[in-house]
Tab-separated table of C-alpha atoms (C1' of nucleotides) in Angstrom:
chain	number	residue	atom	x	y	z
R	1	UNK	CA	-24.133	31.789	49.354
R	2	UNK	CA	-22.665	34.973	48.079
R	3	UNK	CA	-24.816	36.705	45.532
R	4	UNK	CA	-24.022	40.093	44.066
R	5	UNK	CA	-25.107	42.074	47.148
R	6	UNK	CA	-22.883	39.966	49.381
R	7	UNK	CA	-19.959	40.506	47.022
R	8	UNK	CA	-20.619	44.244	47.034
R	9	UNK	CA	-20.833	44.206	50.825
R	10	UNK	CA	-17.585	42.254	50.976
R	11	UNK	CA	-15.952	44.871	48.797
R	12	UNK	CA	-17.153	47.708	51.012
R	13	UNK	CA	-16.164	45.808	54.123
R	14	UNK	CA	-12.587	45.028	53.164
R	15	UNK	CA	-11.669	48.079	51.109
R	16	UNK	CA	-11.143	50.628	53.904
R	17	UNK	CA	-8.674	48.286	55.602
R	18	UNK	CA	-6.422	47.509	52.651
R	19	UNK	CA	-6.865	50.266	50.059
R	20	UNK	CA	-3.473	51.732	49.083
R	21	UNK	CA	-1.688	49.328	51.425
R	22	UNK	CA	1.345	47.313	50.379
R	23	UNK	CA	1.434	43.520	50.444
R	24	UNK	CA	4.094	41.994	52.646
R	25	UNK	CA	3.501	38.301	52.131
R	26	UNK	CA	1.110	35.749	50.702
R	27	UNK	CA	0.273	32.317	52.101
R	28	UNK	CA	-1.397	29.725	49.897
R	29	UNK	CA	-2.363	26.731	51.978
R	30	UNK	CA	-4.664	25.093	49.467
R	31	UNK	CA	-4.241	26.075	45.808
R	32	UNK	CA	-6.951	23.742	44.483
R	33	UNK	CA	-9.923	26.030	44.012
R	34	UNK	CA	-12.193	26.094	40.938
R	35	UNK	CA	-8.990	26.642	39.053
R	36	UNK	CA	-5.552	26.295	40.611
R	37	UNK	CA	-4.359	29.425	42.368
R	38	UNK	CA	-1.403	30.599	40.234
R	39	UNK	CA	1.880	29.250	41.571
R	40	UNK	CA	3.453	32.659	41.117
R	41	UNK	CA	0.658	34.644	42.811
R	42	UNK	CA	3.006	35.614	45.634
R	43	UNK	CA	5.567	36.795	43.094
R	44	UNK	CA	2.968	39.079	41.516
R	45	UNK	CA	1.663	40.433	44.816
R	46	UNK	CA	4.506	40.830	47.246
R	47	UNK	CA	5.802	44.362	47.560
R	48	UNK	CA	2.895	45.663	45.500
R	49	UNK	CA	0.615	48.481	46.566
R	50	UNK	CA	-3.096	47.850	46.141
R	51	UNK	CA	-4.208	50.650	43.854
R	52	UNK	CA	-7.918	49.886	43.936
R	53	UNK	CA	-10.560	47.185	44.277
R	54	UNK	CA	-13.729	46.994	42.289
R	55	UNK	CA	-16.534	44.595	41.552
R	56	UNK	CA	-17.630	43.268	38.169
R	57	UNK	CA	-20.656	41.024	38.498
R	58	UNK	CA	-19.657	38.673	41.298
R	59	UNK	CA	-15.962	39.035	40.575
R	60	UNK	CA	-13.725	41.204	42.729
R	61	UNK	CA	-10.799	42.841	40.939
R	62	UNK	CA	-7.734	43.898	42.911
R	63	UNK	CA	-5.646	46.307	40.876
R	64	UNK	CA	-1.863	46.516	41.175
R	65	UNK	CA	0.855	48.044	39.015
R	66	UNK	CA	1.840	44.507	37.992
R	67	UNK	CA	-1.675	43.404	37.011
R	68	UNK	CA	-5.009	42.403	38.488
R	69	UNK	CA	-5.990	39.690	40.930
R	70	UNK	CA	-9.404	38.277	39.967
R	71	UNK	CA	-11.285	36.720	42.861
R	72	UNK	CA	-14.628	34.917	42.896
R	73	UNK	CA	-16.305	33.680	46.080
R	74	UNK	CA	-18.021	30.757	44.384
R	75	UNK	CA	-20.847	29.696	46.611
R	76	UNK	CA	-19.207	29.261	49.976
R	77	UNK	CA	-16.290	31.685	49.731
R	78	UNK	CA	-15.680	34.449	52.266
R	79	UNK	CA	-13.170	37.216	52.698
R	80	UNK	CA	-12.326	38.540	56.120
R	81	UNK	CA	-10.053	41.183	57.506
R	82	UNK	CA	-8.011	40.024	60.465
R	83	UNK	CA	-6.611	42.806	62.600
R	84	UNK	CA	-4.441	40.435	64.581
R	85	UNK	CA	-3.035	36.967	64.087
R	86	UNK	CA	-5.692	34.266	64.060
R	87	UNK	CA	-4.760	30.583	63.655
R	88	UNK	CA	-5.977	29.319	60.281
R	89	UNK	CA	-8.908	26.925	60.263
R	90	UNK	CA	-9.525	23.996	57.969
R	91	UNK	CA	-10.862	25.924	54.987
R	92	UNK	CA	-8.738	29.056	55.221
R	93	UNK	CA	-6.996	28.610	51.893
R	94	UNK	CA	-5.244	31.909	51.203
R	95	UNK	CA	-3.908	34.767	53.359
R	96	UNK	CA	-2.711	38.054	51.927
R	97	UNK	CA	-0.812	39.992	54.564
R	98	UNK	CA	-0.279	43.711	54.267
R	99	UNK	CA	2.621	45.720	55.584
R	100	UNK	CA	0.609	47.016	58.531
R	101	UNK	CA	-0.004	43.365	59.523
R	102	UNK	CA	-3.621	43.296	58.499
R	103	UNK	CA	-4.538	40.005	56.905
R	104	UNK	CA	-7.042	39.453	54.123
R	105	UNK	CA	-8.146	35.844	54.551
R	106	UNK	CA	-9.949	33.787	51.908
R	107	UNK	CA	-12.052	30.920	53.265
R	108	UNK	CA	-14.008	28.533	51.058
R	109	UNK	CA	-15.245	25.121	52.280
R	110	UNK	CA	-16.596	23.968	48.925
R	111	UNK	CA	-13.786	25.478	46.883
R	112	UNK	CA	-16.005	26.684	44.050
R	113	UNK	CA	-14.295	30.025	44.403
R	114	UNK	CA	-11.330	31.216	42.385
R	115	UNK	CA	-8.258	33.390	42.681
R	116	UNK	CA	-6.498	34.253	39.444
R	117	UNK	CA	-4.044	36.878	38.286
R	118	UNK	CA	-3.762	38.617	34.947
R	119	UNK	CA	-1.092	40.994	33.730
R	120	UNK	CA	-3.340	42.182	30.894
R	121	UNK	CA	-6.420	44.366	30.848
R	122	UNK	CA	-8.786	42.483	33.173
R	123	UNK	CA	-11.821	43.497	31.123
R	124	UNK	CA	-10.308	41.440	28.300
R	125	UNK	CA	-9.850	38.374	30.488
R	126	UNK	CA	-11.848	35.390	29.141
R	127	UNK	CA	-13.937	35.280	32.317
R	128	UNK	CA	-14.933	38.930	32.085
R	129	UNK	CA	-14.778	39.807	28.423
R	130	UNK	CA	-18.279	38.700	27.446
R	131	UNK	CA	-20.049	39.469	30.685
R	132	UNK	CA	-23.269	41.492	30.450
R	133	UNK	CA	-24.050	44.911	31.927
R	134	UNK	CA	-24.044	45.546	35.655
R	135	UNK	CA	-27.641	45.091	36.852
R	136	UNK	CA	-27.557	48.345	38.814
R	137	UNK	CA	-26.247	50.393	35.906
R	138	UNK	CA	-28.410	52.364	33.483
R	139	UNK	CA	-27.344	50.137	30.603
R	140	UNK	CA	-29.293	47.316	32.212
R	141	UNK	CA	-33.017	47.857	31.798
R	142	UNK	CA	-36.186	46.277	30.470
R	143	UNK	CA	-35.355	47.143	26.873
R	144	UNK	CA	-32.002	45.396	27.160
R	145	UNK	CA	-33.690	42.230	28.429
R	146	UNK	CA	-36.356	42.454	25.756
R	147	UNK	CA	-33.939	42.993	22.893
R	148	UNK	CA	-31.513	40.253	23.896
R	149	UNK	CA	-34.343	37.742	24.336
R	150	UNK	CA	-35.543	37.734	20.741
R	151	UNK	CA	-36.007	34.153	19.566
R	152	UNK	CA	-34.618	32.594	22.752
R	153	UNK	CA	-36.324	29.415	23.855
R	154	UNK	CA	-34.509	28.974	27.132
R	155	UNK	CA	-36.523	29.549	30.300
R	156	UNK	CA	-36.600	33.201	31.338
R	157	UNK	CA	-35.084	32.197	34.679
R	158	UNK	CA	-32.042	30.693	32.953
R	159	UNK	CA	-31.948	33.753	30.751
R	160	UNK	CA	-31.682	36.298	33.563
R	161	UNK	CA	-29.143	34.096	35.354
R	162	UNK	CA	-26.937	34.027	32.235
R	163	UNK	CA	-23.974	36.282	33.040
R	164	UNK	CA	-23.673	37.189	29.354
R	165	UNK	CA	-27.097	38.820	29.526
R	166	UNK	CA	-26.723	40.525	32.905
R	167	UNK	CA	-23.912	40.136	35.408
R	168	UNK	CA	-24.352	38.563	38.793
R	169	UNK	CA	-28.007	37.524	39.118
R	170	UNK	CA	-28.012	34.187	40.945
R	171	UNK	CA	-30.670	31.665	41.826
R	172	UNK	CA	-32.025	33.394	44.911
R	173	UNK	CA	-32.559	36.835	43.443
R	174	UNK	CA	-33.718	35.476	40.091
R	175	UNK	CA	-36.428	33.552	41.946
R	176	UNK	CA	-37.400	36.605	43.958
R	177	UNK	CA	-37.403	39.013	41.032
R	178	UNK	CA	-39.554	36.700	38.922
R	179	UNK	CA	-42.062	36.499	41.755
R	180	UNK	CA	-42.091	40.256	42.303
R	181	UNK	CA	-42.511	40.883	38.577
R	182	UNK	CA	-45.201	38.197	38.231
R	183	UNK	CA	-43.288	36.309	35.548
R	184	UNK	CA	-43.414	32.515	35.368
R	185	UNK	CA	-39.828	31.239	35.549
R	186	UNK	CA	-40.257	28.442	33.010
R	187	UNK	CA	-41.644	30.695	30.276
R	188	UNK	CA	-39.474	30.900	27.153
R	189	UNK	CA	-37.363	34.060	27.293
R	190	UNK	CA	-38.462	35.028	23.771
R	191	UNK	CA	-42.139	34.811	24.746
R	192	UNK	CA	-41.951	37.180	27.699
R	193	UNK	CA	-43.609	40.504	26.889
R	194	UNK	CA	-41.824	43.825	26.804
R	195	UNK	CA	-44.022	44.954	29.684
R	196	UNK	CA	-42.954	41.952	31.777
R	197	UNK	CA	-39.315	42.642	31.027
R	198	UNK	CA	-39.730	46.210	32.237
R	199	UNK	CA	-41.202	44.848	35.477
R	200	UNK	CA	-38.470	42.260	35.735
R	201	UNK	CA	-35.604	44.714	35.293
R	202	UNK	CA	-37.175	47.001	37.881
R	203	UNK	CA	-37.594	44.085	40.294
R	204	UNK	CA	-33.991	42.916	39.836
R	205	UNK	CA	-32.639	46.382	40.551
R	206	UNK	CA	-34.918	46.889	43.545
R	207	UNK	CA	-34.074	43.630	45.260
R	208	UNK	CA	-30.339	43.985	44.692
R	209	UNK	CA	-30.388	47.544	46.019
R	210	UNK	CA	-32.421	46.482	49.025
R	211	UNK	CA	-30.035	43.642	49.830
R	212	UNK	CA	-26.968	45.865	49.451
R	213	UNK	CA	-28.568	48.409	51.764
R	214	UNK	CA	-29.204	45.672	54.320
R	215	UNK	CA	-25.623	44.530	53.970
R	216	UNK	CA	-24.427	47.962	54.929
R	217	UNK	CA	-25.432	47.278	58.504
R	218	UNK	CA	-23.084	44.296	58.742
R	219	UNK	CA	-19.895	45.913	57.491
R	220	UNK	CA	-18.253	45.857	60.895
R	221	UNK	CA	-18.329	42.061	60.798
R	222	UNK	CA	-15.602	42.016	58.175
R	223	UNK	CA	-13.050	43.092	60.720
R	224	UNK	CA	-13.993	40.655	63.423
R	225	UNK	CA	-11.373	38.255	64.594
R	226	UNK	CA	-13.686	35.545	65.836
R	227	UNK	CA	-14.402	34.177	62.384
R	228	UNK	CA	-17.993	35.288	62.215
R	229	UNK	CA	-18.880	35.828	58.592
R	230	UNK	CA	-20.021	39.240	57.516
R	231	UNK	CA	-23.064	38.063	55.655
R	232	UNK	CA	-26.699	38.772	56.057
R	233	UNK	CA	-30.104	37.703	54.918
R	234	UNK	CA	-33.074	39.638	53.722
R	235	UNK	CA	-36.634	38.475	53.964
R	236	UNK	CA	-37.206	36.337	50.907
R	237	UNK	CA	-40.765	36.051	49.643
R	238	UNK	CA	-40.515	33.018	47.371
R	239	UNK	CA	-37.096	31.380	47.546
R	240	UNK	CA	-37.093	28.444	49.961
R	241	UNK	CA	-40.835	28.694	50.534
R	242	UNK	CA	-42.145	25.777	48.487
R	243	UNK	CA	-45.494	24.664	49.881
R	244	UNK	CA	-45.963	27.815	51.918
R	245	UNK	CA	-48.795	30.175	50.981
R	246	UNK	CA	-48.062	32.898	48.471
R	247	UNK	CA	-48.259	36.234	50.337
R	248	UNK	CA	-50.430	37.636	47.554
R	249	UNK	CA	-52.990	34.956	46.744
R	250	UNK	CA	-52.335	32.429	49.542
R	251	UNK	CA	-52.096	29.489	47.151
R	252	UNK	CA	-49.136	27.266	48.031
R	253	UNK	CA	-45.864	27.979	46.227
R	254	UNK	CA	-44.791	25.340	43.748
R	255	UNK	CA	-41.278	23.996	43.387
R	256	UNK	CA	-39.642	22.728	40.237
R	257	UNK	CA	-36.236	22.303	38.623
R	258	UNK	CA	-35.179	24.722	35.901
R	259	UNK	CA	-31.699	24.352	34.544
R	260	UNK	CA	-31.004	21.877	37.367
R	261	UNK	CA	-31.724	24.541	39.940
R	262	UNK	CA	-34.514	24.661	42.450
R	263	UNK	CA	-37.144	27.158	41.412
R	264	UNK	CA	-40.062	28.296	43.533
R	265	UNK	CA	-42.990	30.159	42.013
R	266	UNK	CA	-46.676	30.898	42.412
R	267	UNK	CA	-48.698	29.262	39.651
R	268	UNK	CA	-51.437	31.822	40.132
R	269	UNK	CA	-49.519	35.119	40.428
R	270	UNK	CA	-46.749	34.368	37.913
R	271	UNK	CA	-47.826	34.141	34.272
X	1	DA	C1'	-25.150	29.308	17.115
X	2	DG	C1'	-27.946	28.136	20.672
X	3	DT	C1'	-29.096	25.164	24.269
X	4	DG	C1'	-28.606	21.933	27.962
X	5	DC	C1'	-26.149	19.471	31.127
X	6	DG	C1'	-21.825	17.434	33.653
X	7	DG	C1'	-18.644	18.368	37.004
X	8	DC	C1'	-16.176	20.514	40.567
X	9	DC	C1'	-16.663	20.237	46.323
X	10	DT	C1'	-18.234	19.632	51.283
X	11	DG	C1'	-21.559	20.844	55.054
X	12	DT	C1'	-26.110	19.857	56.333
X	13	DC	C1'	-30.030	17.276	56.742
X	14	DC	C1'	-32.787	13.164	56.514
X	15	DG	C1'	-33.887	8.309	57.075
X	16	DC	C1'	-32.629	3.905	58.594
B	1	DT	C1'	-26.168	7.201	68.029
B	2	DG	C1'	-23.876	6.488	63.739
B	3	DC	C1'	-23.737	6.182	59.028
B	4	DG	C1'	-24.713	6.673	54.198
B	5	DG	C1'	-26.843	9.156	50.717
B	6	DA	C1'	-29.245	13.053	48.691
B	7	DC	C1'	-29.006	17.746	48.087
B	8	DA	C1'	-27.544	22.513	47.346
B	9	DG	C1'	-25.230	25.804	44.517
B	10	DG	C1'	-22.070	29.369	40.539
B	11	DC	C1'	-20.622	28.888	36.423
B	12	DC	C1'	-17.331	27.158	33.060
B	13	DG	C1'	-16.829	24.214	29.261
B	14	DC	C1'	-18.155	20.534	26.622
B	15	DA	C1'	-21.498	17.949	23.690
B	16	DC	C1'	-25.247	17.872	20.860
DNA sequence: AGTGCGGCCTGTCCGC
DNA sequence: TGCGGACAGGCCGCAC
C-alpha cells in the first residue's frame, strides 16, 4: 500500500513524462472513489498545461493555470504512464491523456483513493490546510513531536500517524520507526520522553529516506506498458513479523491492535 | 477540545 | 474444488 516513499517515487516516476505537457482529454470510467471525482474535472483539465507536480504528505498536487488537481492513492491506488494505448482493465478508473499521446492512468481496486480539483490555493483546501510538517523537512524534528505531545493520552503510534502532527506516516513506517527508536507503541504520547522523541524523529526520517532511495531503482517501471506496478519493498524489521524473533533480543514479536490497526512490537526492546 | 471509532471497498487468504 | 467469512488498510468525519 502506498506510503509516503511510494508516493514520492510515483511523483518522480511520472513527472518527467508529463511535466509542462498539455492535456488533450480525460476519461473517467468510475467516478466513485473516496469522494466522487468532480463531474467537471475534464472541463478543468482539457487544454491545460501542467505547470508542476508536487507532493504534500501522501497527496499529489497537479498545478494548472485553472487550479490544482489533488490526488491521493488511498491504499491500493497506482499511477502509471502509458507510452502507447493499453486496453483499460477492471480497476482503471481515470485516464488523463496528454497531447503527445502519453496517458497517465489511475488504477485503484479498493477505491480508497481520491481525485479532486480546487480553483483556490490548494494549501487552504480542507484536506491540506491543517496537515503537519513534512517528515523530511527541518521543521519536523524531535522537539516538534515533544512539544505537540504535551498532555496527550493517545497512544504514541496513533500520535505519529496523525497527519495533523506529521504528514504521511502510515502504519508500516510507524511500526518500523517505533521499533528502531525503542519506543513502545501503546505508550501515551504525553508520557514519551524528549529523548525518545528525538530518537523517533530520527528513525522516521531515516526509514523514509531509505525507502525513497530504494524506490529510485524502480522508476523505470512507471513507464511500462504491461501493467506492472512501479512499487517496491524494503526489508521490514518488525511490521508483519508477529511471532518471529526480534533481531535484537530474539524474543518473539508481539502483535496487538492500536487504533484498530495491527501493531507489532518487541516487549523487551521497546519501552 | 480531545479522543476513539465507523465506514468506505475489494483482493487475498483461511477453513470447512 | 468451491464458497463464505475474516482481514487489511488511509483517513475523514462523526459521536461522545
